[in-house]
Amino acid sequence: MENVKDKVVVITGASSGIGEAIALLAAEAGAKVVLAARRTDKLEQLSSRIESETAQKSLVVKTDVTNRTEVEQLVEKAKQEFDSVDVLVNNAGVMQLSFMKNDKVDEWERMVDVNIKGVLFGIHASLPAMLEQGGGQIINVSSVAGHEVFPSSAVYSATKYAVRALSMGMEKELSKAGVRVTNISPGAVESELTEHITDEDVIAMFKDRDMNKLKAVDIANAVVYAIGQPASVNVNEVVVRPMQS
Ligand code: NDP
């Protein structure tokens, strides 16, 4: 895709699922991708795959998005390697669904740290560079749970509503400065995301529930579509749900 070629795209949570799929698809479209997460073995494997399948260069940066300094260094290293940061995809996230009565306060705190503070640190680290270079794009991965709240999703939804509120505010503030803002809200996607749920009541609730799920590439398609639009087009909100049979 012409408008994706040679853009520098930084992706948090690139070690699995949706982030990994975004990195691959963006690289296939000619982007220079910067892969960020904590599991560097997975990022190195992805980087090798990108190089062999697309001949694109990529950069691996070990990053915990809850650590402000590490996120600042991520953007700094991307600029050093590729000279600019054109797109930041704030994708890293955790979903530890639980019922409020079960008082999973450590998991509430972790979701706030990764899903909200991690996104804010990404904005803090990349927005000044985008404003200085006269443009860029911030893509925040929220969720259908940022539009609706389900039993056990109260805290996760609170974080994803927060992400969407950030997107909505930024889209209005930054348009005149040339910074595009895209909020992506996936429905259920096959990934590792549900593996971190510890609330036995939630695990039991989902045990026999049969629901169709999207593939990670379905979300990557939406992200690369938003990046690939001409600079005059601001794709602000994309909601992608699986069809149900
Ligand atoms: P995965 O669990 O497969 O991926 C999550 C990614 O986030 C991993 O790469 C993980 O990397 C990274 N991550 C987690 N914590 C941190 C951290 N502290 N610092 C840096 N990276 C971190 O799930 P998905 O691909 O499904 O999720 C991606 C995003 O999509 C999330 O924001 C999620 O909320 C959202 N989403 C997912 C849906 C789904 O059904 N799957 C539906 C709606 C939204 P590592 O562990 O290596 O650090």
Short mmCIF file of C-alpha atoms and ligand atoms in Angstrom, two decimals:
data_model
loop_
_atom_site.label_atom_id
_atom_site.label_comp_id
_atom_site.label_asym_id
_atom_site.label_seq_id
_atom_site.Cartn_x
_atom_site.Cartn_y
_atom_site.Cartn_z
CA MET A 1 0.00 0.00 0.00
CA GLU A 2 1.58 3.27 -1.20
CA ASN A 3 0.95 5.33 1.95
CA VAL A 4 2.37 2.66 4.27
CA LYS A 5 5.66 2.19 2.39
CA ASP A 6 8.73 3.47 4.29
CA LYS A 7 6.71 4.71 7.25
CA VAL A 8 8.29 3.99 10.63
CA VAL A 9 5.68 2.11 12.67
CA VAL A 10 6.28 1.40 16.37
CA ILE A 11 4.09 -1.40 17.73
CA THR A 12 3.78 -2.22 21.44
CA GLY A 13 2.74 -5.75 22.36
CA ALA A 14 4.27 -7.07 19.14
CA SER A 15 5.32 -10.42 20.65
CA SER A 16 1.97 -12.15 20.04
CA GLY A 17 -1.58 -11.90 18.76
CA ILE A 18 -2.80 -8.66 17.24
CA GLY A 19 0.50 -6.77 17.60
CA GLU A 20 2.43 -9.53 15.84
CA ALA A 21 -0.13 -9.58 12.99
CA ILE A 22 0.05 -5.77 12.65
CA ALA A 23 3.85 -5.90 12.44
CA LEU A 24 3.81 -8.55 9.72
CA LEU A 25 1.15 -6.87 7.62
CA ALA A 26 2.68 -3.40 7.93
CA ALA A 27 6.09 -4.79 6.95
CA GLU A 28 4.52 -6.58 3.97
CA ALA A 29 3.14 -3.19 2.93
CA GLY A 30 6.66 -1.72 3.11
CA ALA A 31 6.76 -0.18 6.59
CA LYS A 32 9.85 -0.18 8.80
CA VAL A 33 8.54 -1.75 11.97
CA VAL A 34 9.78 -1.35 15.53
CA LEU A 35 8.79 -4.32 17.69
CA ALA A 36 8.24 -3.69 21.40
CA ALA A 37 7.26 -6.05 24.24
CA ARG A 38 8.89 -7.81 27.19
CA ARG A 39 9.47 -11.24 25.56
CA THR A 40 12.45 -10.54 23.31
CA ASP A 41 12.79 -14.18 22.16
CA LYS A 42 9.38 -13.85 20.48
CA LEU A 43 10.28 -10.43 19.05
CA GLU A 44 13.57 -11.76 17.62
CA GLN A 45 11.70 -14.65 15.95
CA LEU A 46 9.22 -12.21 14.46
CA SER A 47 12.01 -9.92 13.28
CA SER A 48 13.69 -12.85 11.47
CA ARG A 49 10.39 -13.84 9.91
CA ILE A 50 9.79 -10.27 8.72
CA GLU A 51 13.24 -10.13 7.19
CA SER A 52 12.90 -13.46 5.38
CA GLU A 53 9.30 -12.95 4.21
CA THR A 54 9.31 -9.25 3.36
CA ALA A 55 13.00 -8.24 3.12
CA GLN A 56 12.07 -5.30 5.40
CA LYS A 57 14.34 -4.21 8.24
CA SER A 58 12.86 -4.23 11.72
CA LEU A 59 14.09 -3.22 15.14
CA VAL A 60 13.52 -5.12 18.38
CA VAL A 61 13.33 -3.07 21.59
CA LYS A 62 12.63 -4.81 24.91
CA THR A 63 9.96 -2.62 26.49
CA ASP A 64 7.72 -2.85 29.50
CA VAL A 65 5.05 -0.24 28.76
CA THR A 66 4.46 0.33 32.46
CA ASN A 67 7.99 1.74 32.71
CA ARG A 68 8.01 5.34 31.46
CA THR A 69 11.77 5.42 30.88
CA GLU A 70 11.68 2.24 28.79
CA VAL A 71 8.89 3.67 26.59
CA GLU A 72 10.87 6.90 26.15
CA GLN A 73 13.90 4.81 25.15
CA LEU A 74 11.77 2.80 22.71
CA VAL A 75 10.84 5.92 20.76
CA GLU A 76 14.39 7.28 21.01
CA LYS A 77 15.86 4.04 19.59
CA ALA A 78 13.30 4.03 16.77
CA LYS A 79 14.32 7.60 15.84
CA GLN A 80 18.03 6.74 16.01
CA GLU A 81 17.58 3.69 13.76
CA PHE A 82 15.06 5.03 11.24
CA ASP A 83 15.21 8.87 11.68
CA SER A 84 11.52 9.39 12.51
CA VAL A 85 8.49 7.89 14.20
CA ASP A 86 5.53 8.12 11.86
CA VAL A 87 3.05 5.80 13.59
CA LEU A 88 2.72 4.54 17.14
CA VAL A 89 0.39 1.58 17.66
CA ASN A 90 -0.50 1.44 21.36
CA ASN A 91 -1.51 -2.21 21.31
CA ALA A 92 -0.02 -3.81 24.46
CA GLY A 93 -2.77 -4.80 26.84
CA VAL A 94 -3.96 -7.28 29.45
CA MET A 95 -7.49 -8.53 30.07
CA GLN A 96 -7.88 -10.15 33.48
CA LEU A 97 -11.64 -10.39 33.64
CA SER A 98 -13.01 -10.86 37.15
CA PHE A 99 -16.14 -10.28 39.20
CA MET A 100 -15.86 -7.29 41.53
CA LYS A 101 -16.92 -9.39 44.53
CA ASN A 102 -13.76 -11.49 44.09
CA ASP A 103 -11.62 -8.41 44.82
CA LYS A 104 -8.72 -9.01 42.40
CA VAL A 105 -7.11 -5.71 43.30
CA ASP A 106 -3.63 -6.65 42.01
CA GLU A 107 -5.13 -7.47 38.61
CA TRP A 108 -7.13 -4.18 38.58
CA GLU A 109 -3.89 -2.34 39.24
CA ARG A 110 -2.02 -4.25 36.51
CA MET A 111 -4.74 -3.49 33.93
CA VAL A 112 -4.68 0.20 34.84
CA ASP A 113 -0.87 0.21 34.59
CA VAL A 114 -0.61 -1.58 31.22
CA ASN A 115 -3.81 -0.52 29.47
CA ILE A 116 -4.00 3.13 30.55
CA LYS A 117 -0.60 4.24 31.82
CA GLY A 118 1.16 2.26 29.09
CA VAL A 119 -0.87 4.09 26.43
CA LEU A 120 -0.20 7.46 28.10
CA PHE A 121 3.54 6.76 28.24
CA GLY A 122 3.47 5.91 24.51
CA ILE A 123 1.73 9.21 23.75
CA HIS A 124 4.16 11.11 26.00
CA ALA A 125 7.18 9.51 24.29
CA SER A 126 6.07 9.91 20.67
CA LEU A 127 3.77 12.93 20.36
CA PRO A 128 6.46 15.64 20.78
CA ALA A 129 8.49 14.02 17.98
CA MET A 130 5.40 13.86 15.73
CA LEU A 131 4.56 17.51 16.41
CA GLU A 132 8.15 18.52 15.70
CA GLN A 133 8.26 16.61 12.41
CA GLY A 134 4.89 18.12 11.39
CA GLY A 135 2.75 15.01 11.50
CA GLY A 136 2.23 11.42 12.49
CA GLN A 137 -0.40 8.95 13.62
CA ILE A 138 -1.32 7.42 16.96
CA ILE A 139 -3.38 4.25 16.86
CA ASN A 140 -4.87 3.10 20.15
CA VAL A 141 -6.20 -0.43 20.50
CA SER A 142 -9.30 -0.19 22.69
CA SER A 143 -12.00 -2.88 22.51
CA VAL A 144 -15.69 -3.55 22.04
CA ALA A 145 -15.39 -3.61 25.86
CA GLY A 146 -14.65 0.11 25.53
CA HIS A 147 -18.19 0.54 24.13
CA GLU A 148 -20.12 -1.96 26.27
CA VAL A 149 -19.69 -3.41 29.77
CA PHE A 150 -20.32 -7.10 30.51
CA PRO A 151 -20.45 -9.00 33.82
CA SER A 152 -16.75 -9.48 34.80
CA SER A 153 -15.49 -6.74 32.45
CA ALA A 154 -16.04 -3.73 34.75
CA VAL A 155 -12.35 -2.93 35.33
CA TYR A 156 -11.12 -4.07 31.91
CA SER A 157 -13.91 -2.02 30.30
CA ALA A 158 -12.99 0.96 32.49
CA THR A 159 -9.46 0.83 31.04
CA LYS A 160 -10.70 0.45 27.47
CA TYR A 161 -13.26 3.28 27.87
CA ALA A 162 -10.32 5.36 29.08
CA VAL A 163 -8.32 4.47 25.96
CA ARG A 164 -11.27 5.47 23.78
CA ALA A 165 -11.68 8.76 25.66
CA LEU A 166 -8.01 9.50 25.06
CA SER A 167 -8.45 8.78 21.36
CA MET A 168 -11.55 11.00 21.15
CA GLY A 169 -9.85 13.89 22.88
CA MET A 170 -6.66 13.63 20.87
CA GLU A 171 -8.45 13.36 17.53
CA LYS A 172 -10.02 16.77 18.17
CA GLU A 173 -6.87 18.40 19.55
CA LEU A 174 -4.31 17.16 17.06
CA SER A 175 -5.95 17.27 13.65
CA LYS A 176 -4.71 20.78 12.86
CA ALA A 177 -1.16 19.74 13.83
CA GLY A 178 -1.18 16.94 11.27
CA VAL A 179 -1.34 14.11 13.78
CA ARG A 180 -3.98 11.52 12.93
CA VAL A 181 -5.62 9.51 15.71
CA THR A 182 -7.27 6.15 15.22
CA ASN A 183 -9.15 4.14 17.82
CA ILE A 184 -9.49 0.45 17.01
CA SER A 185 -12.12 -1.58 18.89
CA PRO A 186 -11.87 -5.32 18.27
CA GLY A 187 -14.48 -7.85 19.35
CA ALA A 188 -13.28 -11.30 20.42
CA VAL A 189 -10.02 -12.29 18.70
CA GLU A 190 -8.11 -15.59 18.98
CA SER A 191 -4.96 -14.81 20.99
CA GLU A 192 -3.20 -15.39 24.31
CA LEU A 193 -5.25 -12.64 25.97
CA THR A 194 -7.67 -14.87 27.95
CA GLU A 195 -4.81 -17.04 29.32
CA HIS A 196 -4.14 -14.55 32.10
CA ILE A 197 -7.63 -14.77 33.63
CA THR A 198 -7.41 -16.24 37.15
CA ASP A 199 -10.96 -15.71 38.45
CA GLU A 200 -12.40 -19.25 38.66
CA ASP A 201 -15.97 -17.91 38.36
CA VAL A 202 -15.09 -16.26 35.04
CA ILE A 203 -13.26 -19.36 33.78
CA ALA A 204 -16.35 -21.45 34.63
CA MET A 205 -18.64 -18.91 32.94
CA PHE A 206 -16.73 -19.08 29.65
CA LYS A 207 -16.02 -22.83 29.80
CA ASP A 208 -18.94 -24.02 27.73
CA ARG A 209 -19.57 -20.79 25.86
CA ASP A 210 -19.14 -21.25 22.15
CA MET A 211 -18.49 -18.01 20.31
CA ASN A 212 -16.94 -17.15 17.00
CA LYS A 213 -13.68 -15.26 17.15
CA LEU A 214 -11.81 -13.08 14.72
CA LYS A 215 -8.25 -13.80 13.62
CA ALA A 216 -5.52 -11.34 14.65
CA VAL A 217 -4.98 -10.50 10.99
CA ASP A 218 -8.59 -9.20 10.79
CA ILE A 219 -7.57 -6.42 13.18
CA ALA A 220 -4.22 -5.91 11.47
CA ASN A 221 -6.15 -5.29 8.23
CA ALA A 222 -8.06 -2.46 9.92
CA VAL A 223 -4.86 -0.93 11.33
CA VAL A 224 -2.99 -1.04 8.03
CA TYR A 225 -6.07 0.38 6.27
CA ALA A 226 -6.02 3.36 8.66
CA ILE A 227 -2.28 3.90 8.15
CA GLY A 228 -2.65 3.55 4.40
CA GLN A 229 -5.09 6.41 3.89
CA PRO A 230 -3.83 9.66 2.37
CA ALA A 231 -2.55 12.24 4.91
CA SER A 232 -5.78 14.23 4.41
CA VAL A 233 -7.90 11.32 5.72
CA ASN A 234 -8.27 10.73 9.46
CA VAL A 235 -9.79 7.31 10.26
CA ASN A 236 -10.91 7.96 13.83
CA GLU A 237 -12.86 4.89 14.88
CA VAL A 238 -12.98 1.31 13.66
CA VAL A 239 -15.08 -1.38 15.37
CA VAL A 240 -14.56 -4.95 14.15
CA ARG A 241 -16.77 -7.76 15.45
CA PRO A 242 -16.91 -11.43 14.44
CA MET A 243 -20.05 -12.61 12.72
CA GLN A 244 -22.02 -15.00 14.94
CA SER A 245 -23.45 -18.25 13.57
P1 NDP B 1 -2.00 -11.09 23.49
O1 NDP B 1 -2.04 -11.54 24.91
O2 NDP B 1 -1.71 -12.09 22.43
O3 NDP B 1 -0.98 -9.89 23.33
C1 NDP B 1 -0.78 -8.92 24.32
C2 NDP B 1 0.53 -8.23 24.04
O4 NDP B 1 0.73 -7.21 25.03
C3 NDP B 1 1.72 -9.17 24.11
O5 NDP B 1 2.57 -8.93 23.03
C4 NDP B 1 2.42 -8.80 25.41
O6 NDP B 1 3.82 -8.93 25.29
C5 NDP B 1 2.04 -7.32 25.52
N1 NDP B 1 2.15 -6.83 26.88
C6 NDP B 1 1.45 -7.18 27.98
N2 NDP B 1 1.90 -6.52 29.05
C7 NDP B 1 2.91 -5.73 28.61
C8 NDP B 1 3.79 -4.82 29.25
N3 NDP B 1 3.74 -4.57 30.56
N4 NDP B 1 4.72 -4.18 28.49
C9 NDP B 1 4.81 -4.43 27.17
N5 NDP B 1 4.00 -5.27 26.51
C10 NDP B 1 3.08 -5.92 27.24
O7 NDP B 1 -3.43 -10.40 23.24
P2 NDP B 1 -4.05 -9.64 21.97
O8 NDP B 1 -3.14 -9.63 20.83
O9 NDP B 1 -5.42 -10.18 21.81
O10 NDP B 1 -4.19 -8.16 22.59
C11 NDP B 1 -3.68 -7.00 21.98
C12 NDP B 1 -4.58 -5.82 22.34
O11 NDP B 1 -5.86 -6.03 21.79
C13 NDP B 1 -4.78 -5.60 23.83
O12 NDP B 1 -4.73 -4.22 24.12
C14 NDP B 1 -6.19 -6.13 24.06
O13 NDP B 1 -6.82 -5.54 25.18
C15 NDP B 1 -6.85 -5.75 22.75
N6 NDP B 1 -8.07 -6.51 22.45
C16 NDP B 1 -8.01 -7.86 22.29
C17 NDP B 1 -9.17 -8.59 22.06
C18 NDP B 1 -9.19 -10.08 21.96
O14 NDP B 1 -10.27 -10.69 21.99
N7 NDP B 1 -8.05 -10.75 21.83
C19 NDP B 1 -10.47 -7.89 21.91
C20 NDP B 1 -10.40 -6.47 22.07
C21 NDP B 1 -9.23 -5.81 22.31
P3 NDP B 1 4.85 -9.44 26.41
O15 NDP B 1 4.12 -10.39 27.30
O16 NDP B 1 5.94 -10.09 25.60
O17 NDP B 1 5.33 -8.19 27.08
#
